[in-house]
Each structure stands twice: as C-alpha cells, then as structure tokens.
C-alpha cells in the first residue's frame, strides 16, 4: 500500500468560512507528505488556490493498510487545519498512485517574516487600560525578578513589562494588547519552576503575574472538589481545608508554594504520585483558559467524568503556558486518611528498588515510598536537624495509609517482604510525633544536600524510567559523577521510577562538568525507555531532548497544534518546542521513536 498525506494551514479562517473539497486524480508521482511546522518555508503550489500557504515536502511510505480514505478538518484558534489521507493500491505494476489536491478559501497571504513587536505602543495601551500605578511596571528590579525562579539553575532574561493582573478579565485585556502589537507574553505565578520557564525571549516580553489570582472560589465538600484561581498554592489550599474542618485534601505535592496554574502547566506530581498519580491524571476536572486570540474557554463542566469529545483540559496540562494562560481550575479532592511512616536500610539501590517493585505488585497500601542514597543520608546527619542520626546506607522512607488495622497489617507485610532484599533496621513510627520526626528527614534532603558543600550551588536532574530500570539509571549516573569528579546526593520517588540528583558545583569549571553529566543522564534515561523530565517540565533546559525521546512525528504534531492555536508564537516563546525542523525522513506512522539515522547532538542541558 502507498499513501499520500496532505496537510495545509489556512490562517485566519473561521469555522463558518473555512471550506475545503477533495479532488482525486491519477498521477504517476510517488506519495508525498506536505509537512507543516511553524518555521516551514512557503513553496509555490501548482494547486490554483490563490493566496494560500503551502510547505516544503517530505516523502513517506508505509506497509500498513488502512480501511478507507479519511479526511478530517479541524477548526481551532482562528485557523483551519486540513488533513487528507488518500489511499491507493500498490500492485507492484506501473499503476498510478492516487494523489489529492485541496481547494482552500482565499486568505491574506503571509510573508513568512518574523512579526516585529511594538513594545512602546503596547506599554501605552497597558497604562491606559490599567491606570493604577501598581499594575503595570517597568521597574528594572521587577523585570529581572519575575524572570527568575527560586530553584532554577537557569538565569532568566529580564522582561520588558510586568503586569500584575487581578482577574481573568485583566488577563484578556493584556492578551488582546499583546496580540495587537505582536508582543510575546510569559505567565508567572509561583516562581518555583526549575527549567527556565519564566525567562523572557530575546525580543523581550510582557510578564503576566498571576500570583494575585489566589482566591479559593468554591468548596464543594459533598462532591469532593474545589474551584480556585491559578495563583493558589497547593499547601495553602490544603491548610484552608484543614482549618475549615473539611476532611479532604488535594494530593499533588510538588515543591512547597507551587501554584495550581504552574503545577498544571508543568504536569507536576510529587511524593504522593505512587498512590495518587500526577497532574495528568483525573485530579483536574476543568480549567478556565485565556487563548492567544483573547478568547476565554472553560474546558468542560464539573462532572466527575465526561465523554464529550477529547479532553481539552489535558491539552493545557504540560503545555507550559505556550497554548493558553490558565486562570482558574476545578480540582478533585481526596479523603484525608490516617498515615504513619517507616524506614529501612538496604545494601544498595538495586536491592531497595526490587523490594519496592515486589511490595507494589502485591497491592500494599502505600501513600509514598522514597529512596535516599547513602550520600544524602550522610548530608542529613551532618545538617544537624535530625532527632537521631540514621545509618549511612541506602534508605527507603515509607508512608502507610489507612485505618490502624490496615497500617499494622501493611507494616507487617512490608517488613517481611523487604527482608528478602537484605533490609535492616526497619522502624515503624510509634506515634504521630515520631512519624513527623522521621519524615522531616525526607523533607530536609534538599537543604541538607545543598549545605553538604558550603558555598556551592546545585543542579537538579529529573529523569524517570520504568521502575525496574531505575537501578540501571542510578548506577550509570553514579559512575558518571565519579568519573567527572562531581558530588551529587540522590533522592528518588522510587515508586514511580523518578529520581533527582542534586549535582553540586562551586564555579564555572565544575558547572561545565555538571552540564556534561546531566546530558549523559538524560540520554541514558531515554535509552532505558524513560524521559528526560518526570515532573519538572521542559522549559528551555530540556527542549533539545524531545526529538530523541518522542520522535520527529510527535514533535511535529505538537508544533502544528501550537501554530494553530498561537499562529504568531506569542505565548511563552522559546519554551518546550525544540528549535529544529523535522528532517526529510519523518514518518508520521512511527510512534515514540525518532527514525532518523543521525543522532541529534548532545544537549548541554
């Protein structure tokens, strides 16, 4: 079988005016794929469609058979995206291959040149729209501060303007001014991201500060959900529920003071992921989003489930503000259950990981299971905040959940199961205070590790692999650290195969070695069927790994969605999507693998 795929973008068409028709005709030409991405070079078309835009071509072949020809038109974000799949039967003879042509409604031609932002006019309009002096800022300290993160290893470029919005309506006003003057927008809420997501592009930008959108709008206790604004932090939400005597909580727990909008935008998780999953699960029921057009959408209603089309909420989870600005969300809540913790030491990471796989596969009621390597335990002991010193071995921290009987039974099972893997020193907390003291060691791991080498900074990795491959990845990472002479305490969410190494460095020479180590670890994770980022997002730091991890076809589709919704590339430009064009051997039928024979150059993440 041979197939021809045509993909055309006709910018500026509405659903009412976009019309396309297929005309099939015979041609001896080989099957061709007109492949779109935001930086494609327009080419001249032999199709008499007037002022429309076509793109450079790539050839694809496949032996897969499809039932019938398919034509799908998708209208979104003011653009018409048309796909046509034409089938022909390849008999091995000189029979001609079916080819398709597409008529496209005439639109204003695009020049292909980059839009030129007009910051002076944008500032004038913003100051007229928001006359209060505290809303629109060009103070250099603010422009710099709102491009930084409390934890990032990247120094952000300052913005040109900062707007402190107070409502969804304010965001719409800013977006419309941005669109009018072609000025990029970068959203900010909690400032806790790690991968350079807050930095301005080289052209400059308007930073939309959402931190004042911090209201909990409605709590539906009987439905176990809550409606809140994007600037609410998860820990404030849970503290509020506790203060009100509501026995529910939001179970996603990334770094303290992470906001709901940022958590959604980066696809976060945390220590509770082994029990409750991630932001890509069913914990976000809907989102209110401002699109690059200035339109406000609500992705779905408040019902627990819905079969009305594809899940648009998830389109914005992990999109890092490149497709829309999240201003509100409805979140599912979970019941607060009694918990307690336990610890045990192991000969090495492999024994500890194998024990966890065994426990989880037998359905033990674990809320969390964390692994700390011997160097991290040493750093915690030296930090001096522990009630008692821990044996400096690989250590698992368990959090059990349920009634007293369930916890006792789970503890007995875990203690018995891990003995087969060389566990020693198993300790179950005897009361709430002891439980808090033990778990405080896990909370202090980051700060203790930073203090291990006074005056140093730390670069945090975020790779994730299938749980059974975690020992291979950590072993490879430790070998790299030793070879490069680096100090790197390791903490892992071992229950879902995600680990963080805090690679310490004192100067630029060590920083260069850190970048090399991080690049090796990211590539190793992908080689082990994993990902370069389990929960921190892509930002600017991980973009160049996406082609290797996801494959060219998947990345091209992501960019096509981006261009359709944000044709001027105004929303958080320079983040998430790699700055490369798909090569000529892109295969859209290949999932999850880059099919190029040439490997991309290693990124210095």
Coordinates of C-alpha atoms in Angstrom, one line a residue:
X1 CA 0.0 0.0 0.0
X2 CA 1.1 3.6 -0.7
X3 CA -0.4 6.6 1.0
X4 CA -0.3 10.3 0.3
X5 CA -0.9 12.7 3.1
X6 CA -1.6 16.4 2.6
X7 CA -1.5 18.9 5.5
X8 CA -2.3 22.5 4.8
X9 CA -2.8 25.5 7.1
X10 CA -5.0 28.3 6.0
X11 CA -4.5 31.1 8.7
X12 CA -7.3 33.4 9.5
X13 CA -10.3 31.3 8.6
X14 CA -13.3 30.8 10.9
X15 CA -15.4 27.7 11.2
X16 CA -18.1 29.4 9.2
X17 CA -16.0 30.4 6.3
X18 CA -13.5 27.5 6.0
X19 CA -14.4 25.2 3.1
X20 CA -12.3 22.6 1.5
X21 CA -13.0 19.9 -1.1
X22 CA -11.1 16.9 -2.2
X23 CA -10.5 16.2 -5.9
X24 CA -8.8 12.9 -6.5
X25 CA -6.9 12.3 -9.8
X26 CA -4.4 10.0 -11.3
X27 CA -0.7 10.8 -11.3
X28 CA 2.5 8.8 -11.6
X29 CA 4.1 10.8 -8.8
X30 CA 5.3 9.0 -5.7
X31 CA 3.4 9.5 -2.5
X32 CA 4.2 12.8 -0.9
X33 CA 3.6 14.4 2.6
X34 CA 3.3 18.1 2.8
X35 CA 4.5 18.6 6.3
X36 CA 3.8 21.6 8.4
X37 CA 5.8 23.2 11.2
X38 CA 5.9 26.8 12.4
X39 CA 9.1 27.6 10.6
X40 CA 8.5 25.9 7.3
X41 CA 9.4 27.7 4.2
X42 CA 6.4 28.5 1.9
X43 CA 6.7 27.0 -1.5
X44 CA 4.8 27.7 -4.8
X45 CA 1.8 25.5 -5.3
X46 CA 0.5 24.2 -8.6
X47 CA -2.9 24.0 -7.0
X48 CA -4.9 27.0 -8.2
X49 CA -5.9 28.2 -4.7
X50 CA -4.8 31.8 -5.0
X51 CA -3.1 33.4 -1.9
X52 CA -2.7 30.4 0.3
X53 CA 0.3 28.9 2.1
X54 CA 1.9 25.6 1.4
X55 CA 5.1 24.0 2.8
X56 CA 8.1 22.0 1.8
X57 CA 7.6 18.3 1.2
X58 CA 8.9 15.1 2.6
X59 CA 8.3 11.6 1.3
X60 CA 6.9 8.8 3.5
X61 CA 6.0 5.2 2.8
X62 CA 4.3 2.6 4.9
X63 CA 3.2 -1.0 4.5
X64 CA 0.4 -0.6 6.9
X65 CA -3.1 -1.0 5.4
X66 CA -6.0 1.3 6.2
X67 CA -9.6 0.6 5.6
X68 CA -10.7 3.7 3.7
X69 CA -9.7 7.2 2.8
X70 CA -10.0 9.6 5.6
X71 CA -10.5 13.4 5.5
X72 CA -10.6 15.4 8.7
X73 CA -11.0 19.1 9.1
X74 CA -10.1 20.7 12.4
X75 CA -11.0 24.3 13.1
X76 CA -9.2 25.8 16.1
X77 CA -7.8 29.1 17.2
X78 CA -8.9 31.0 14.1
X79 CA -7.1 28.7 11.7
X80 CA -8.3 25.9 9.5
X81 CA -6.1 22.8 9.7
X82 CA -6.9 20.3 7.0
X83 CA -5.7 16.7 6.7
X84 CA -6.4 14.4 3.8
X85 CA -5.4 10.8 3.5
X86 CA -5.8 9.2 0.1
X87 CA -5.4 5.5 -0.3
X88 CA -4.3 3.6 -3.4
X89 CA -3.5 0.0 -4.0
X90 CA 0.1 -0.8 -4.9
X91 CA 0.1 -3.8 -7.1
X92 CA 3.8 -3.8 -7.9
X93 CA 3.0 -2.8 -11.5
X94 CA 3.1 0.6 -13.0
X95 CA -0.4 1.5 -11.8
X96 CA -0.6 5.2 -11.0
X97 CA -0.7 6.4 -7.4
X98 CA -3.8 8.3 -6.2
X99 CA -3.0 11.9 -5.3
X100 CA -5.1 14.6 -3.7
X101 CA -5.5 18.3 -4.3
X102 CA -7.1 20.7 -2.0
X103 CA -9.1 23.9 -2.7
X104 CA -8.6 26.4 0.1
X105 CA -10.6 29.6 0.6
X106 CA -8.5 32.6 -0.3
X107 CA -6.9 34.4 2.7
X108 CA -4.5 37.2 3.2
X109 CA -1.0 35.9 2.3
X110 CA 1.7 35.8 4.9
X111 CA 5.2 37.0 4.2
X112 CA 7.0 34.4 6.3
X113 CA 9.0 37.1 8.1
X114 CA 9.0 37.3 11.9
X115 CA 6.5 39.7 13.5
X116 CA 8.0 42.8 14.9
X117 CA 6.8 43.6 18.4
X118 CA 5.9 47.2 19.3
X119 CA 6.7 47.5 23.0
X120 CA 6.2 51.3 23.1
X121 CA 2.7 51.1 21.8
X122 CA 1.9 48.1 24.0
X123 CA 3.1 49.9 27.1
X124 CA 1.0 53.0 26.2
X125 CA -2.1 50.8 25.8
X126 CA -1.4 48.8 29.0
X127 CA -1.0 52.0 31.0
X128 CA -4.2 53.4 29.6
X129 CA -6.1 50.1 30.3
X130 CA -4.6 49.9 33.8
X131 CA -4.1 53.5 35.1
X132 CA -3.3 52.4 38.7
X133 CA 0.5 52.8 39.1
X134 CA 0.9 49.4 40.9
X135 CA -0.4 47.3 38.0
X136 CA 1.9 48.0 35.1
X137 CA 5.6 48.1 35.9
X138 CA 8.8 48.8 34.1
X139 CA 10.9 48.8 37.2
X140 CA 14.2 47.0 36.3
X141 CA 14.3 45.1 39.6
X142 CA 10.8 43.7 38.9
X143 CA 11.6 43.0 35.3
X144 CA 14.5 40.8 36.4
X145 CA 12.8 39.2 39.5
X146 CA 9.8 38.0 37.6
X147 CA 12.1 36.2 35.1
X148 CA 13.7 34.1 37.8
X149 CA 12.7 31.1 39.8
X150 CA 13.5 30.3 43.4
X151 CA 15.0 27.0 42.4
X152 CA 16.0 27.2 38.8
X153 CA 19.6 26.5 37.6
X154 CA 19.0 29.0 34.7
X155 CA 19.3 32.8 34.9
X156 CA 16.3 34.2 33.2
X157 CA 16.4 37.2 30.8
X158 CA 14.5 40.2 32.1
X159 CA 11.1 41.1 30.8
X160 CA 10.2 44.4 29.2
X161 CA 7.0 45.0 31.1
X162 CA 5.3 43.3 34.1
X163 CA 1.6 43.4 34.5
X164 CA 0.1 42.4 37.9
X165 CA -3.3 41.1 36.9
X166 CA -6.2 40.5 39.3
X167 CA -8.7 38.6 37.3
X168 CA -9.4 36.6 34.2
X169 CA -10.7 39.8 32.6
X170 CA -7.4 41.5 33.3
X171 CA -5.6 38.7 31.5
X172 CA -7.9 39.0 28.5
X173 CA -7.0 42.8 28.3
X174 CA -3.3 42.1 28.4
X175 CA -3.6 39.3 25.8
X176 CA -5.5 41.5 23.4
X177 CA -2.9 44.2 23.6
X178 CA -0.2 41.6 23.1
X179 CA -1.9 40.4 20.0
X180 CA -2.5 43.9 18.7
X181 CA 1.2 44.8 19.0
X182 CA 2.7 41.3 18.5
X183 CA 4.4 41.4 21.9
X184 CA 5.2 38.0 23.5
X185 CA 3.7 37.0 26.8
X186 CA 5.3 34.9 29.6
X187 CA 3.0 33.9 32.5
X188 CA 4.2 33.8 36.1
X189 CA 2.5 32.6 39.3
X190 CA 4.6 30.9 42.0
X191 CA 8.2 31.2 40.7
X192 CA 9.2 27.7 41.7
X193 CA 9.8 26.1 38.3
X194 CA 13.3 24.6 37.5
X195 CA 13.8 24.6 33.8
X196 CA 13.9 28.3 32.7
X197 CA 10.2 28.5 32.0
X198 CA 10.0 32.2 33.3
X199 CA 12.7 33.7 31.1
X200 CA 11.9 36.4 28.6
X201 CA 12.6 35.6 24.9
X202 CA 15.4 37.6 23.2
X203 CA 12.9 40.0 21.8
X204 CA 11.5 40.9 25.2
X205 CA 8.1 40.2 26.7
X206 CA 5.2 41.2 28.8
X207 CA 5.2 39.1 32.0
X208 CA 1.7 38.4 33.3
X209 CA 2.0 38.0 37.0
X210 CA -0.9 35.7 38.2
X211 CA 0.1 35.5 41.8
X212 CA -2.7 37.8 42.9
X213 CA -5.2 35.3 41.5
X214 CA -5.1 33.4 44.8
X215 CA -8.7 33.0 45.7
X216 CA -10.4 29.7 46.6
X217 CA -13.7 30.4 44.9
X218 CA -16.0 27.5 45.9
X219 CA -15.5 24.3 48.0
X220 CA -18.0 21.5 47.3
X221 CA -17.4 19.2 50.2
X222 CA -20.2 16.7 49.2
X223 CA -18.7 16.5 45.7
X224 CA -15.1 16.4 46.9
X225 CA -14.0 19.2 44.6
X226 CA -12.9 22.8 44.8
X227 CA -12.8 25.7 42.3
X228 CA -9.9 28.0 42.7
X229 CA -7.8 30.6 40.9
X230 CA -4.4 29.7 39.3
X231 CA -2.3 31.6 41.9
X232 CA -3.5 29.4 44.8
X233 CA -0.7 27.3 46.2
X234 CA -1.4 23.6 46.9
X235 CA -0.2 23.9 50.5
X236 CA -2.4 26.9 51.2
X237 CA -5.4 25.1 49.7
X238 CA -4.8 22.1 52.0
X239 CA -4.2 24.3 55.0
X240 CA -7.5 26.0 54.3
X241 CA -9.4 22.8 54.1
X242 CA -7.9 21.6 57.3
X243 CA -8.8 24.9 59.1
X244 CA -12.4 24.6 57.9
X245 CA -12.6 21.1 59.3
X246 CA -13.1 19.6 55.9
X247 CA -11.5 16.1 55.9
X248 CA -10.3 16.4 52.2
X249 CA -7.1 17.4 50.6
X250 CA -5.5 17.9 47.2
X251 CA -2.9 15.1 46.9
X252 CA -0.5 16.5 44.4
X253 CA 2.5 17.8 46.3
X254 CA 5.4 19.2 44.4
X255 CA 7.8 21.8 45.9
X256 CA 6.2 24.0 48.6
X257 CA 4.4 27.1 47.4
X258 CA 3.9 25.8 43.8
X259 CA 0.7 27.2 42.4
X260 CA -2.1 25.4 40.8
X261 CA -1.6 27.1 37.5
X262 CA 2.1 26.3 37.5
X263 CA 1.5 22.7 38.6
X264 CA -0.9 22.1 35.7
X265 CA 1.4 23.9 33.2
X266 CA 4.4 21.6 34.0
X267 CA 2.5 18.4 34.5
X268 CA 3.7 18.1 38.1
X269 CA 3.5 15.2 40.6
X270 CA 5.4 14.8 43.9
X271 CA 6.0 12.3 46.7
X272 CA 2.3 11.2 46.6
X273 CA 2.4 10.1 43.0
X274 CA 2.8 6.4 43.8
X275 CA -0.7 6.4 45.4
X276 CA -2.4 9.4 43.7
X277 CA -0.7 9.8 40.3
X278 CA 0.2 13.1 38.6
X279 CA -1.4 16.3 37.3
X280 CA -2.0 14.3 34.1
X281 CA -4.4 12.0 35.9
X282 CA -8.0 12.9 36.8
X283 CA -7.3 15.4 39.6
X284 CA -8.0 18.5 37.4
X285 CA -11.7 18.4 36.3
X286 CA -11.6 21.5 34.2
X287 CA -9.7 24.7 33.5
X288 CA -10.5 28.3 32.5
X289 CA -8.0 29.3 29.9
X290 CA -7.3 32.6 28.0
X291 CA -6.2 31.7 24.5
X292 CA -3.8 33.7 22.4
X293 CA -6.8 35.1 20.5
X294 CA -8.1 36.7 23.7
X295 CA -11.0 34.2 23.9
X296 CA -11.8 32.6 27.3
X297 CA -12.7 29.0 27.3
X298 CA -13.8 26.5 30.0
X299 CA -12.6 23.1 29.0
X300 CA -15.5 21.1 30.5
X301 CA -18.1 21.1 33.2
X302 CA -17.7 20.0 36.9
X303 CA -19.0 16.4 36.5
X304 CA -16.6 13.7 37.6
X305 CA -16.5 12.2 34.1
X306 CA -17.5 13.2 30.6
X307 CA -17.4 11.6 27.1
X308 CA -17.9 14.8 25.2
X309 CA -15.1 14.8 22.7
X310 CA -11.4 14.7 23.5
X311 CA -10.1 16.0 26.8
X312 CA -9.1 19.7 26.2
X313 CA -8.1 20.1 29.9
X314 CA -5.2 17.8 29.3
X315 CA -4.1 19.8 26.2
X316 CA -3.1 22.6 28.6
X317 CA -1.5 20.3 31.3
X318 CA 2.2 20.2 30.5
X319 CA 1.9 22.9 27.7
X320 CA 3.9 25.3 29.9
X321 CA 1.8 28.4 29.0
X322 CA 2.5 28.0 25.3
X323 CA -1.1 27.3 24.3
X324 CA -3.1 29.4 26.8
X325 CA -2.9 31.1 30.2
X326 CA -4.8 29.1 32.9
X327 CA -6.6 31.4 35.3
X328 CA -9.0 29.0 37.2
X329 CA -9.4 25.3 37.7
X330 CA -11.7 22.8 39.3
X331 CA -9.8 20.2 41.3
X332 CA -10.8 16.8 42.7
X333 CA -10.1 16.2 46.4
X334 CA -9.2 13.0 48.2
X335 CA -10.3 12.0 51.7
X336 CA -7.7 12.5 54.5
X337 CA -6.8 9.1 55.8
X338 CA -4.6 8.2 58.9
X339 CA -1.0 7.8 58.0
X340 CA 2.3 6.8 59.6
X341 CA 5.8 6.3 58.3
X342 CA 8.6 3.7 58.5
X343 CA 12.2 3.5 57.4
X344 CA 14.6 0.7 56.4
X345 CA 18.2 0.4 55.1
X346 CA 19.4 -1.6 52.1
X347 CA 22.7 -2.8 50.8
X348 CA 22.3 -0.8 47.6
X349 CA 19.8 0.9 45.2
X350 CA 19.1 -2.2 43.3
X351 CA 18.0 -4.2 46.4
X352 CA 15.9 -1.3 47.5
X353 CA 14.2 -0.9 44.1
X354 CA 13.5 -4.6 43.7
X355 CA 11.9 -4.6 47.2
X356 CA 9.6 -1.7 46.2
X357 CA 8.5 -3.4 42.9
X358 CA 7.6 -6.6 44.9
X359 CA 5.6 -4.6 47.5
X360 CA 3.7 -2.5 45.0
X361 CA 2.9 -5.5 42.8
X362 CA 1.2 -7.1 45.8
X363 CA -1.0 -4.1 46.4
X364 CA 0.4 -2.8 49.7
X365 CA -1.4 0.4 50.9
X366 CA 1.5 2.9 50.4
X367 CA 0.9 6.6 50.0
X368 CA 4.6 7.3 49.4
X369 CA 7.9 5.4 49.1
X370 CA 11.1 7.4 48.7
X371 CA 14.7 6.3 48.3
X372 CA 17.7 8.3 49.6
X373 CA 21.2 7.2 48.8
X374 CA 24.0 6.9 51.3
X375 CA 25.4 10.3 50.4
X376 CA 22.1 12.0 51.1
X377 CA 21.8 10.3 54.5
X378 CA 25.3 11.5 55.3
X379 CA 24.3 15.0 54.4
X380 CA 21.2 14.9 56.5
X381 CA 23.2 13.6 59.5
X382 CA 25.7 16.4 59.0
X383 CA 22.9 19.0 58.6
X384 CA 22.0 18.6 62.3
X385 CA 18.2 18.8 62.2
X386 CA 17.5 15.1 62.8
X387 CA 16.3 13.9 66.1
X388 CA 18.6 10.9 65.8
X389 CA 21.3 10.0 63.2
X390 CA 20.5 7.4 60.6
X391 CA 22.7 4.6 59.4
X392 CA 24.5 6.0 56.3
X393 CA 23.2 3.4 53.9
X394 CA 20.6 3.5 51.0
X395 CA 17.3 4.1 52.9
X396 CA 13.7 3.7 52.0
X397 CA 11.1 6.0 53.6
X398 CA 7.6 4.5 53.6
X399 CA 4.3 6.3 54.3
X400 CA 1.4 3.9 55.1
X401 CA -2.2 4.9 54.8
X402 CA -5.5 3.6 56.2
X403 CA -7.1 2.6 59.4
X404 CA -4.9 1.4 62.4
X405 CA -5.6 -2.2 61.4
X406 CA -4.7 -1.6 57.8
X407 CA -1.5 0.2 58.7
X408 CA -0.4 -2.6 61.1
X409 CA -1.1 -5.3 58.5
X410 CA 0.7 -3.3 55.8
X411 CA 3.7 -2.8 58.1
X412 CA 3.9 -6.5 58.9
X413 CA 3.8 -7.4 55.2
X414 CA 6.4 -4.8 54.2
X415 CA 8.8 -5.8 56.9
X416 CA 8.5 -9.4 55.9
X417 CA 8.8 -8.7 52.1
X418 CA 11.8 -6.4 52.3
X419 CA 13.8 -8.9 54.4
X420 CA 14.3 -10.9 51.3
X421 CA 16.2 -8.0 49.8
X422 CA 18.7 -7.5 52.6
X423 CA 16.8 -4.8 54.5
X424 CA 17.9 -3.9 58.0
X425 CA 16.9 -1.5 60.7
X426 CA 13.2 -1.5 59.9
X427 CA 11.4 1.0 62.1
X428 CA 7.7 1.9 62.2
X429 CA 6.9 5.2 63.9
X430 CA 5.1 4.5 67.2
X431 CA 3.2 7.8 67.4
X432 CA 2.4 10.9 65.4
X433 CA 5.4 12.9 66.6
X434 CA 7.9 10.1 65.8
X435 CA 6.3 9.9 62.4
X436 CA 6.8 13.6 61.8
X437 CA 10.4 13.4 63.0
X438 CA 11.2 10.6 60.6
X439 CA 9.6 12.2 57.6
X440 CA 11.2 15.5 58.4
X441 CA 14.5 13.9 57.3
X442 CA 13.0 13.3 53.9
X443 CA 11.8 17.0 53.7
X444 CA 15.2 18.3 54.6
X445 CA 17.0 16.3 52.0
X446 CA 17.3 19.2 49.5
X447 CA 18.6 21.7 52.0
X448 CA 20.9 19.3 53.7
X449 CA 22.4 18.3 50.3
X450 CA 23.0 22.0 49.4
X451 CA 24.7 22.5 52.8
X452 CA 27.0 19.5 52.3
X453 CA 29.4 21.6 50.3
X454 CA 29.1 25.2 51.7
X455 CA 29.1 27.9 49.1
X456 CA 28.0 25.6 46.3
X457 CA 25.0 25.7 44.0
X458 CA 23.0 22.7 42.9
X459 CA 21.7 21.5 39.6
X460 CA 18.7 19.2 39.9
X461 CA 18.0 16.4 37.5
X462 CA 14.5 15.0 36.9
X463 CA 14.8 11.8 34.9
X464 CA 12.2 9.0 35.1
X465 CA 12.2 5.4 33.8
X466 CA 10.2 2.2 34.3
X467 CA 10.7 1.3 37.9
X468 CA 12.6 -1.9 37.2
X469 CA 15.2 0.2 35.2
X470 CA 15.8 2.7 38.0
X471 CA 18.8 0.8 39.4
X472 CA 20.5 0.8 36.0
X473 CA 19.9 4.5 35.6
X474 CA 21.2 5.5 39.1
X475 CA 24.2 3.2 38.7
X476 CA 25.1 4.8 35.4
X477 CA 24.6 8.3 36.9
X478 CA 26.8 7.5 39.9
X479 CA 29.5 6.2 37.5
X480 CA 29.4 9.4 35.6
X481 CA 29.6 11.5 38.7
X482 CA 32.6 9.6 39.9
X483 CA 34.3 9.8 36.5
X484 CA 33.8 13.6 36.3
X485 CA 34.7 14.2 40.0
X486 CA 31.3 15.5 41.0
X487 CA 29.4 15.3 44.3
X488 CA 25.7 14.5 43.8
X489 CA 23.3 13.3 46.5
X490 CA 20.3 11.4 45.1
X491 CA 16.7 11.3 46.2
X492 CA 14.1 9.3 44.3
X493 CA 10.4 8.8 44.0
X494 CA 11.2 5.1 43.7
X495 CA 7.6 4.0 43.5
X496 CA 7.3 5.6 40.0
X497 CA 10.9 5.4 38.7
X498 CA 11.7 9.1 39.1
X499 CA 14.8 10.4 40.8
X500 CA 16.6 13.7 41.4
X501 CA 20.4 14.1 41.7
X502 CA 21.4 17.4 43.2
X503 CA 24.7 17.9 41.4
X504 CA 26.8 20.4 43.4
X505 CA 29.2 22.9 41.8
X506 CA 31.4 25.8 43.0
X507 CA 32.5 27.5 39.8
X508 CA 32.1 27.6 36.0
X509 CA 34.6 24.9 35.5
X510 CA 32.5 22.5 37.6
X511 CA 29.4 23.8 36.0
X512 CA 30.7 22.6 32.6
X513 CA 31.2 19.2 34.1
X514 CA 27.7 19.2 35.6
X515 CA 26.2 20.0 32.2
X516 CA 28.0 17.0 30.7
X517 CA 26.8 14.7 33.5
X518 CA 23.2 15.9 33.1
X519 CA 23.3 15.4 29.4
X520 CA 24.6 11.8 29.8
X521 CA 21.9 11.1 32.4
X522 CA 19.1 12.4 30.2
X523 CA 20.2 10.4 27.2
X524 CA 20.6 7.3 29.4
X525 CA 17.0 7.7 30.7
X526 CA 15.7 7.9 27.2
X527 CA 17.7 4.9 26.2
X528 CA 16.1 3.0 29.1
X529 CA 12.6 3.8 27.7
X530 CA 12.2 6.7 30.0
X531 CA 12.0 10.5 29.9
X532 CA 14.3 13.5 30.5
X533 CA 11.7 15.0 32.8
X534 CA 9.4 13.2 35.1
X535 CA 7.7 16.2 36.8
X536 CA 9.7 19.5 36.3
X537 CA 8.7 20.2 32.7
X538 CA 10.8 21.1 29.7
X539 CA 11.1 24.9 29.7
X540 CA 14.3 26.0 27.9
X541 CA 16.5 23.3 29.6
X542 CA 15.1 20.1 28.1
X543 CA 13.9 21.2 24.6
X544 CA 16.7 19.5 22.7
X545 CA 15.9 16.1 24.1
X546 CA 12.4 15.9 22.8
X547 CA 13.2 14.7 19.3
X548 CA 15.2 11.8 20.7
X549 CA 12.6 10.9 23.3
X550 CA 9.3 11.4 21.4
X551 CA 10.2 11.1 17.7
X552 CA 10.0 13.6 14.9
X553 CA 6.4 12.9 14.0
X554 CA 5.2 13.5 17.6
X555 CA 7.2 16.8 17.9
X556 CA 5.9 18.0 14.6
X557 CA 2.3 17.4 15.7
X558 CA 2.9 19.3 18.9
X559 CA 4.3 22.2 16.9
X560 CA 1.3 22.0 14.5
X561 CA -1.1 22.3 17.4
X562 CA 1.0 25.3 18.8
X563 CA 0.9 27.1 15.4
X564 CA -2.8 26.5 15.0
X565 CA -3.7 28.0 18.4
X566 CA -0.9 30.6 18.6
X567 CA -0.1 31.5 15.0
X568 CA 2.1 34.4 15.9
X569 CA 4.1 32.4 18.6
X570 CA 3.3 35.0 21.3
X571 CA 2.7 32.7 24.3
X572 CA 5.9 31.8 26.2
X573 CA 8.0 31.5 23.0
X574 CA 11.3 29.6 23.2
X575 CA 10.0 27.1 25.7
X576 CA 9.0 23.4 25.2
X577 CA 9.3 23.1 21.4
X578 CA 12.8 22.4 20.0
X579 CA 14.2 24.9 17.5
X580 CA 14.7 22.3 14.8
X581 CA 12.7 21.4 11.7
X582 CA 11.7 17.8 11.1
X583 CA 14.1 16.1 8.7
X584 CA 13.1 14.6 5.4
X585 CA 12.7 11.1 6.7
X586 CA 10.0 11.9 9.3
X587 CA 7.5 9.0 9.5
X588 CA 4.1 10.1 11.0
X589 CA 3.1 6.5 11.4
X590 CA 6.0 5.8 13.8
X591 CA 5.2 6.5 17.5
X592 CA 7.7 7.2 20.2
X593 CA 10.9 6.8 18.3
X594 CA 13.0 9.1 16.2
X595 CA 13.6 7.3 12.9
X596 CA 16.5 9.4 11.8
X597 CA 19.8 7.5 11.4
X598 CA 21.7 10.6 12.5
X599 CA 21.6 11.2 16.3
X600 CA 20.9 14.8 17.4
X601 CA 23.9 16.5 19.0
X602 CA 24.0 16.1 22.8
X603 CA 22.4 19.0 24.5
X604 CA 24.2 20.8 27.3
X605 CA 21.0 20.9 29.3

